[in-house]
């Protein structure tokens, strides 16, 4: 038996936020996926648990090209997060602890794929 994921559109008039920057739907903390559209095209899908970003997310450029993907845990980036230039070349790779509390590494490339910057947490290299 497959569980149906609840999905809403962030532009729905029943969607709101509270002072804690949590997502509300019809006045209740939202659990499920929230989609955002621009000019009729989906530009993001973000997973929420009790109003907080928690789970996978995907963002697209208005052209439809994938822009970013990753996972949030209790509002923090967790694990690997990737971002692309609109031409499809990888722009950024971020690595965080699984709980999202520790940045482990960050790499960036220009639109031609040439490295721009690289940072690795010194103590992360020893344990990997």
PDB file of C-alpha atoms in Angstrom:
ATOM      1  CA  UNK A   1       0.000   0.000   0.000  1.00  0.00           C
ATOM      2  CA  UNK A   2       1.566   3.294  -1.132  1.00  0.00           C
ATOM      3  CA  UNK A   3       1.091   6.415   0.962  1.00  0.00           C
ATOM      4  CA  UNK A   4      -0.045   9.469  -1.006  1.00  0.00           C
ATOM      5  CA  UNK A   5       2.171  12.540  -0.483  1.00  0.00           C
ATOM      6  CA  UNK A   6       0.213  15.715   0.170  1.00  0.00           C
ATOM      7  CA  UNK A   7       1.165  18.442  -2.342  1.00  0.00           C
ATOM      8  CA  UNK A   8       0.191  22.113  -2.372  1.00  0.00           C
ATOM      9  CA  UNK A   9       0.984  25.171  -4.491  1.00  0.00           C
ATOM     10  CA  UNK A  10       2.735  27.928  -2.519  1.00  0.00           C
ATOM     11  CA  UNK A  11       0.609  30.504  -4.363  1.00  0.00           C
ATOM     12  CA  UNK A  12      -2.603  28.982  -2.983  1.00  0.00           C
ATOM     13  CA  UNK A  13      -4.407  31.646  -0.916  1.00  0.00           C
ATOM     14  CA  UNK A  14      -4.600  29.133   1.978  1.00  0.00           C
ATOM     15  CA  UNK A  15      -0.765  29.031   2.215  1.00  0.00           C
ATOM     16  CA  UNK A  16       0.870  31.318   4.766  1.00  0.00           C
ATOM     17  CA  UNK A  17       3.894  31.510   7.044  1.00  0.00           C
ATOM     18  CA  UNK A  18       4.243  32.200  10.744  1.00  0.00           C
ATOM     19  CA  UNK A  19       6.771  34.201  12.766  1.00  0.00           C
ATOM     20  CA  UNK A  20       8.959  31.090  13.038  1.00  0.00           C
ATOM     21  CA  UNK A  21       9.171  31.024   9.209  1.00  0.00           C
ATOM     22  CA  UNK A  22       7.199  27.789   9.131  1.00  0.00           C
ATOM     23  CA  UNK A  23       4.824  26.976   6.270  1.00  0.00           C
ATOM     24  CA  UNK A  24       1.129  26.890   7.108  1.00  0.00           C
ATOM     25  CA  UNK A  25      -1.736  25.531   5.033  1.00  0.00           C
ATOM     26  CA  UNK A  26      -5.238  26.486   6.106  1.00  0.00           C
ATOM     27  CA  UNK A  27      -3.783  27.694   9.415  1.00  0.00           C
ATOM     28  CA  UNK A  28      -2.046  24.376  10.215  1.00  0.00           C
ATOM     29  CA  UNK A  29       1.645  23.474  10.037  1.00  0.00           C
ATOM     30  CA  UNK A  30       2.116  21.809   6.652  1.00  0.00           C
ATOM     31  CA  UNK A  31       3.581  18.357   6.051  1.00  0.00           C
ATOM     32  CA  UNK A  32       4.110  17.307   2.442  1.00  0.00           C
ATOM     33  CA  UNK A  33       5.484  18.851  -0.741  1.00  0.00           C
ATOM     34  CA  UNK A  34       5.064  22.506  -1.709  1.00  0.00           C
ATOM     35  CA  UNK A  35       5.371  23.421  -5.381  1.00  0.00           C
ATOM     36  CA  UNK A  36       6.092  26.841  -6.805  1.00  0.00           C
ATOM     37  CA  UNK A  37       5.236  27.829 -10.378  1.00  0.00           C
ATOM     38  CA  UNK A  38       6.401  30.690 -12.587  1.00  0.00           C
ATOM     39  CA  UNK A  39       4.574  31.472 -15.834  1.00  0.00           C
ATOM     40  CA  UNK A  40       2.831  28.098 -15.634  1.00  0.00           C
ATOM     41  CA  UNK A  41       6.047  26.124 -15.198  1.00  0.00           C
ATOM     42  CA  UNK A  42       7.065  24.350 -11.990  1.00  0.00           C
ATOM     43  CA  UNK A  43      10.239  25.966 -10.599  1.00  0.00           C
ATOM     44  CA  UNK A  44      10.520  24.249  -7.207  1.00  0.00           C
ATOM     45  CA  UNK A  45       9.332  21.344  -5.090  1.00  0.00           C
ATOM     46  CA  UNK A  46      10.262  21.413  -1.402  1.00  0.00           C
ATOM     47  CA  UNK A  47       9.395  18.844   1.265  1.00  0.00           C
ATOM     48  CA  UNK A  48       8.101  20.039   4.654  1.00  0.00           C
ATOM     49  CA  UNK A  49       7.473  18.360   8.005  1.00  0.00           C
ATOM     50  CA  UNK A  50       5.362  20.299  10.487  1.00  0.00           C
ATOM     51  CA  UNK A  51       6.001  23.520   8.513  1.00  0.00           C
ATOM     52  CA  UNK A  52       9.809  23.154   8.388  1.00  0.00           C
ATOM     53  CA  UNK A  53      11.858  22.229   5.310  1.00  0.00           C
ATOM     54  CA  UNK A  54      12.678  18.592   5.889  1.00  0.00           C
ATOM     55  CA  UNK A  55      13.415  16.229   3.030  1.00  0.00           C
ATOM     56  CA  UNK A  56      14.371  16.484  -0.621  1.00  0.00           C
ATOM     57  CA  UNK A  57      14.054  19.637  -2.689  1.00  0.00           C
ATOM     58  CA  UNK A  58      14.470  20.464  -6.389  1.00  0.00           C
ATOM     59  CA  UNK A  59      14.617  23.837  -8.129  1.00  0.00           C
ATOM     60  CA  UNK A  60      14.489  24.570 -11.860  1.00  0.00           C
ATOM     61  CA  UNK A  61      15.321  27.641 -13.910  1.00  0.00           C
ATOM     62  CA  UNK A  62      12.312  29.216 -15.658  1.00  0.00           C
ATOM     63  CA  UNK A  63      13.633  27.500 -18.823  1.00  0.00           C
ATOM     64  CA  UNK A  64      12.999  24.099 -17.217  1.00  0.00           C
ATOM     65  CA  UNK A  65      16.688  23.236 -16.698  1.00  0.00           C
ATOM     66  CA  UNK A  66      17.460  21.737 -13.283  1.00  0.00           C
ATOM     67  CA  UNK A  67      19.021  24.413 -11.029  1.00  0.00           C
ATOM     68  CA  UNK A  68      19.503  22.755  -7.627  1.00  0.00           C
ATOM     69  CA  UNK A  69      18.828  19.591  -5.683  1.00  0.00           C
ATOM     70  CA  UNK A  70      19.496  18.443  -2.153  1.00  0.00           C
ATOM     71  CA  UNK A  71      18.022  17.460   1.188  1.00  0.00           C
ATOM     72  CA  UNK A  72      17.026  19.550   4.184  1.00  0.00           C
ATOM     73  CA  UNK A  73      16.897  18.225   7.751  1.00  0.00           C
ATOM     74  CA  UNK A  74      14.942  20.362  10.199  1.00  0.00           C
ATOM     75  CA  UNK A  75      15.602  23.452   8.064  1.00  0.00           C
ATOM     76  CA  UNK A  76      19.329  22.800   7.460  1.00  0.00           C
ATOM     77  CA  UNK A  77      21.094  21.573   4.322  1.00  0.00           C
ATOM     78  CA  UNK A  78      22.158  17.959   4.952  1.00  0.00           C
ATOM     79  CA  UNK A  79      24.397  15.605   3.003  1.00  0.00           C
ATOM     80  CA  UNK A  80      25.130  16.709  -0.563  1.00  0.00           C
ATOM     81  CA  UNK A  81      23.565  19.751  -2.252  1.00  0.00           C
ATOM     82  CA  UNK A  82      24.187  20.481  -5.939  1.00  0.00           C
ATOM     83  CA  UNK A  83      23.589  23.601  -8.022  1.00  0.00           C
ATOM     84  CA  UNK A  84      23.983  23.965 -11.800  1.00  0.00           C
ATOM     85  CA  UNK A  85      24.455  26.840 -14.216  1.00  0.00           C
ATOM     86  CA  UNK A  86      21.605  27.209 -16.691  1.00  0.00           C
ATOM     87  CA  UNK A  87      23.793  25.655 -19.411  1.00  0.00           C
ATOM     88  CA  UNK A  88      23.805  22.403 -17.375  1.00  0.00           C
ATOM     89  CA  UNK A  89      27.377  22.690 -16.051  1.00  0.00           C
ATOM     90  CA  UNK A  90      27.774  21.968 -12.344  1.00  0.00           C
ATOM     91  CA  UNK A  91      28.160  25.285 -10.473  1.00  0.00           C
ATOM     92  CA  UNK A  92      28.412  24.234  -6.828  1.00  0.00           C
ATOM     93  CA  UNK A  93      28.710  21.141  -4.648  1.00  0.00           C
ATOM     94  CA  UNK A  94      28.172  21.515  -0.906  1.00  0.00           C
ATOM     95  CA  UNK A  95      28.669  18.767   1.659  1.00  0.00           C
ATOM     96  CA  UNK A  96      27.171  18.872   5.151  1.00  0.00           C
ATOM     97  CA  UNK A  97      26.825  16.436   8.019  1.00  0.00           C
ATOM     98  CA  UNK A  98      23.673  14.320   7.819  1.00  0.00           C
ATOM     99  CA  UNK A  99      21.976  16.497  10.449  1.00  0.00           C
ATOM    100  CA  UNK A 100      23.002  19.675   8.593  1.00  0.00           C
ATOM    101  CA  UNK A 101      24.827  21.227  11.522  1.00  0.00           C
ATOM    102  CA  UNK A 102      28.391  20.951  10.183  1.00  0.00           C
ATOM    103  CA  UNK A 103      29.677  22.225   6.818  1.00  0.00           C
ATOM    104  CA  UNK A 104      32.188  19.668   5.500  1.00  0.00           C
ATOM    105  CA  UNK A 105      33.155  20.947   2.033  1.00  0.00           C
ATOM    106  CA  UNK A 106      32.243  23.443  -0.684  1.00  0.00           C
ATOM    107  CA  UNK A 107      33.316  23.435  -4.330  1.00  0.00           C
ATOM    108  CA  UNK A 108      32.412  25.878  -7.133  1.00  0.00           C
ATOM    109  CA  UNK A 109      32.891  25.952 -10.915  1.00  0.00           C
ATOM    110  CA  UNK A 110      32.318  28.629 -13.553  1.00  0.00           C
ATOM    111  CA  UNK A 111      29.932  28.220 -16.512  1.00  0.00           C
ATOM    112  CA  UNK A 112      32.650  26.442 -18.522  1.00  0.00           C
ATOM    113  CA  UNK A 113      33.370  23.932 -15.726  1.00  0.00           C
ATOM    114  CA  UNK A 114      36.655  25.472 -14.554  1.00  0.00           C
ATOM    115  CA  UNK A 115      37.182  25.313 -10.763  1.00  0.00           C
ATOM    116  CA  UNK A 116      36.557  28.631  -9.004  1.00  0.00           C
ATOM    117  CA  UNK A 117      36.941  27.663  -5.346  1.00  0.00           C
ATOM    118  CA  UNK A 118      37.342  24.663  -3.086  1.00  0.00           C
ATOM    119  CA  UNK A 119      37.124  24.342   0.673  1.00  0.00           C
ATOM    120  CA  UNK A 120      37.264  21.229   2.831  1.00  0.00           C
ATOM    121  CA  UNK A 121      36.879  21.283   6.595  1.00  0.00           C
ATOM    122  CA  UNK A 122      40.346  20.276   7.874  1.00  0.00           C
ATOM    123  CA  UNK A 123      39.076  17.616  10.291  1.00  0.00           C
ATOM    124  CA  UNK A 124      36.701  16.187   7.637  1.00  0.00           C
ATOM    125  CA  UNK A 125      39.598  14.917   5.526  1.00  0.00           C
ATOM    126  CA  UNK A 126      40.879  12.668   8.317  1.00  0.00           C
ATOM    127  CA  UNK A 127      37.585  10.839   8.811  1.00  0.00           C
ATOM    128  CA  UNK A 128      36.690  10.338   5.146  1.00  0.00           C
TER     129      UNK A 128
END
